[in-house]
CSV table of C-alpha atoms in Angstrom, one decimal:
chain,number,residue,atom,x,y,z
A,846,UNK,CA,-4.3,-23.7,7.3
A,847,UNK,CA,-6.2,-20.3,6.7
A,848,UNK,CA,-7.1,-19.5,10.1
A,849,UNK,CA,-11.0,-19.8,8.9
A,850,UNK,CA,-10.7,-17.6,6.5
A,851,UNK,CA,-11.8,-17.9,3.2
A,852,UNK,CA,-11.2,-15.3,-0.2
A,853,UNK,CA,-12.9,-14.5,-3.1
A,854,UNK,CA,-10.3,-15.2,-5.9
A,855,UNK,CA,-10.7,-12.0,-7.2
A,856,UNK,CA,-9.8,-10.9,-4.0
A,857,UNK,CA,-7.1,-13.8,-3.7
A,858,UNK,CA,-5.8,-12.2,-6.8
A,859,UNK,CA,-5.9,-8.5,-5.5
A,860,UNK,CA,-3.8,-9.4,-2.6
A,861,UNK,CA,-1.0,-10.9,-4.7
A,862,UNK,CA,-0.9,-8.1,-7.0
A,863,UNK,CA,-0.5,-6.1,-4.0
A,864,UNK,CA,2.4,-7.5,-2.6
A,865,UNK,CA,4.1,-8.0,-5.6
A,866,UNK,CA,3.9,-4.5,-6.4
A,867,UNK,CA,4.6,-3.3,-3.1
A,868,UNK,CA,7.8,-6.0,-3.4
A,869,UNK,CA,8.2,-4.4,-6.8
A,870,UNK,CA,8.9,-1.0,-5.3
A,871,UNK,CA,10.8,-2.2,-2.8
A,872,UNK,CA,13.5,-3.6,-4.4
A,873,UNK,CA,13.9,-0.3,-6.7
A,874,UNK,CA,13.9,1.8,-3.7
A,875,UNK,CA,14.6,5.5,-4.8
A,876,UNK,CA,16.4,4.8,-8.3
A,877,UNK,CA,15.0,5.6,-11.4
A,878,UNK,CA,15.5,1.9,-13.0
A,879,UNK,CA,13.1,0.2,-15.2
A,880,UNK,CA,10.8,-1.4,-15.5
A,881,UNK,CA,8.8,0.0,-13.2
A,882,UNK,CA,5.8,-1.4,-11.9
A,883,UNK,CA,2.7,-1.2,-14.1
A,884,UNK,CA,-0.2,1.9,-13.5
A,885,UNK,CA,-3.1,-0.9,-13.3
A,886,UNK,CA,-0.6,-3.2,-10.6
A,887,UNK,CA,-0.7,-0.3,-8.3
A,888,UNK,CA,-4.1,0.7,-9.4
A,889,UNK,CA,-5.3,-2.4,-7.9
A,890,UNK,CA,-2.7,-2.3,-4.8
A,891,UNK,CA,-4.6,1.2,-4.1
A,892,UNK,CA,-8.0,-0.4,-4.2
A,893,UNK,CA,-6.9,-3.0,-2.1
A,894,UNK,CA,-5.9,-0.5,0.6
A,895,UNK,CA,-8.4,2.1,0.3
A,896,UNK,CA,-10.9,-1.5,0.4
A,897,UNK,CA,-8.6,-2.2,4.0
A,898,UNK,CA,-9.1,1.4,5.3
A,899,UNK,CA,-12.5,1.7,4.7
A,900,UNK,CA,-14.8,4.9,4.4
A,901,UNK,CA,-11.4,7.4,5.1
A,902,UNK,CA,-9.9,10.0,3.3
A,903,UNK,CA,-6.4,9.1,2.4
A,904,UNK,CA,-3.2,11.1,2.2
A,905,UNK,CA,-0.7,11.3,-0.8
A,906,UNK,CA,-2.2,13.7,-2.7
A,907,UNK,CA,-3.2,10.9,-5.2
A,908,UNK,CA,-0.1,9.4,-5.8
A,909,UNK,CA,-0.9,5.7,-5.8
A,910,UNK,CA,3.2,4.6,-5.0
A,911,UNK,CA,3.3,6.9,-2.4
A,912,UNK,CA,-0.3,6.1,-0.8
A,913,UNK,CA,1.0,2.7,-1.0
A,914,UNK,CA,4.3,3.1,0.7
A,915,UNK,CA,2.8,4.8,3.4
A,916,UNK,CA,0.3,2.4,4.1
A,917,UNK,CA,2.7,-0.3,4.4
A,918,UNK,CA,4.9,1.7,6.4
A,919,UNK,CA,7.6,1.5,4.3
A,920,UNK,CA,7.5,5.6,4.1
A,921,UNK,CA,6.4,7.6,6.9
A,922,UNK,CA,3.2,9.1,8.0
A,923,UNK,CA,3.6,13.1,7.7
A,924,UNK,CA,1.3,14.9,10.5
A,925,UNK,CA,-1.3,15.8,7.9
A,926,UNK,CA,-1.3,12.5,6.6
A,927,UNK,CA,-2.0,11.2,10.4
A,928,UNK,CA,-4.7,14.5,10.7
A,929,UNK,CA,-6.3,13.7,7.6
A,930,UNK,CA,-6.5,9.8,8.3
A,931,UNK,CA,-7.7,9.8,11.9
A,932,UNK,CA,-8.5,6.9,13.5
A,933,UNK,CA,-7.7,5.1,10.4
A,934,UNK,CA,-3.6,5.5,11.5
A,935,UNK,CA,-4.3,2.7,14.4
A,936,UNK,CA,-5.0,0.4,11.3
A,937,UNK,CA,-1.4,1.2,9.7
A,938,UNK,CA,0.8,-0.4,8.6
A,939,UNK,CA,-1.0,-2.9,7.1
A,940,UNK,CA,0.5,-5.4,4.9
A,941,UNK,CA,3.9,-5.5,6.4
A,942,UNK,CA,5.4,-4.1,9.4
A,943,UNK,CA,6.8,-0.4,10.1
A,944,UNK,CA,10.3,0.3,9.6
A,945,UNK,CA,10.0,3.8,9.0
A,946,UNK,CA,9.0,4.6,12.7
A,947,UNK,CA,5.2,5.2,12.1
């Protein structure tokens, strides 16, 4: 089944590389181990988000991990994060579910 929906494979693709970086980063957690997850993996899990949130500005300070991490609510939302995003924090998490008490 796929609820009626129906992906571009490019986008297919995209969503795959997402998880598997976001999976990628979550099983290093805060250790410095390697490898690490490639620049153009997360470069395309931050498109795939900014893609998700539409026309917003995004927090992070244009770190793509950390933009990533938040969105997925695997790291929490700091006030200027949820100032600067706006409406867009109703959309959050996306891509998982919030253990990090967004």
């Amino acid at each position: 089944m796929t609820q009626g929906l129906v992906l571009a494979l490019s986008d297919f693709f995209a969503t795959l590389i997402t998880e598997a970086f976001l999976h990628h980063v979550d099983l290093l957690g805060n250790r410095s181990v390697h490898p690490r997850p490639s620049d153009s993996a997360m470069d395309v899990a931050v498109t795939t988000i900014t893609g998700l949130l539409g026309d917003t500005e995004l927090p992070a300070n244009g770190d793509g991990r950390e933009l990533s991490l938040k969105c997925a609510g695997r790291m929490a939302l700091t006030e200027s994060d949820r100032r600067l995003l706006g409406p867009a924090t109703a959309a959050l998490p996306m891509l998982g579910t919030s253990t990090s008490g967004n």
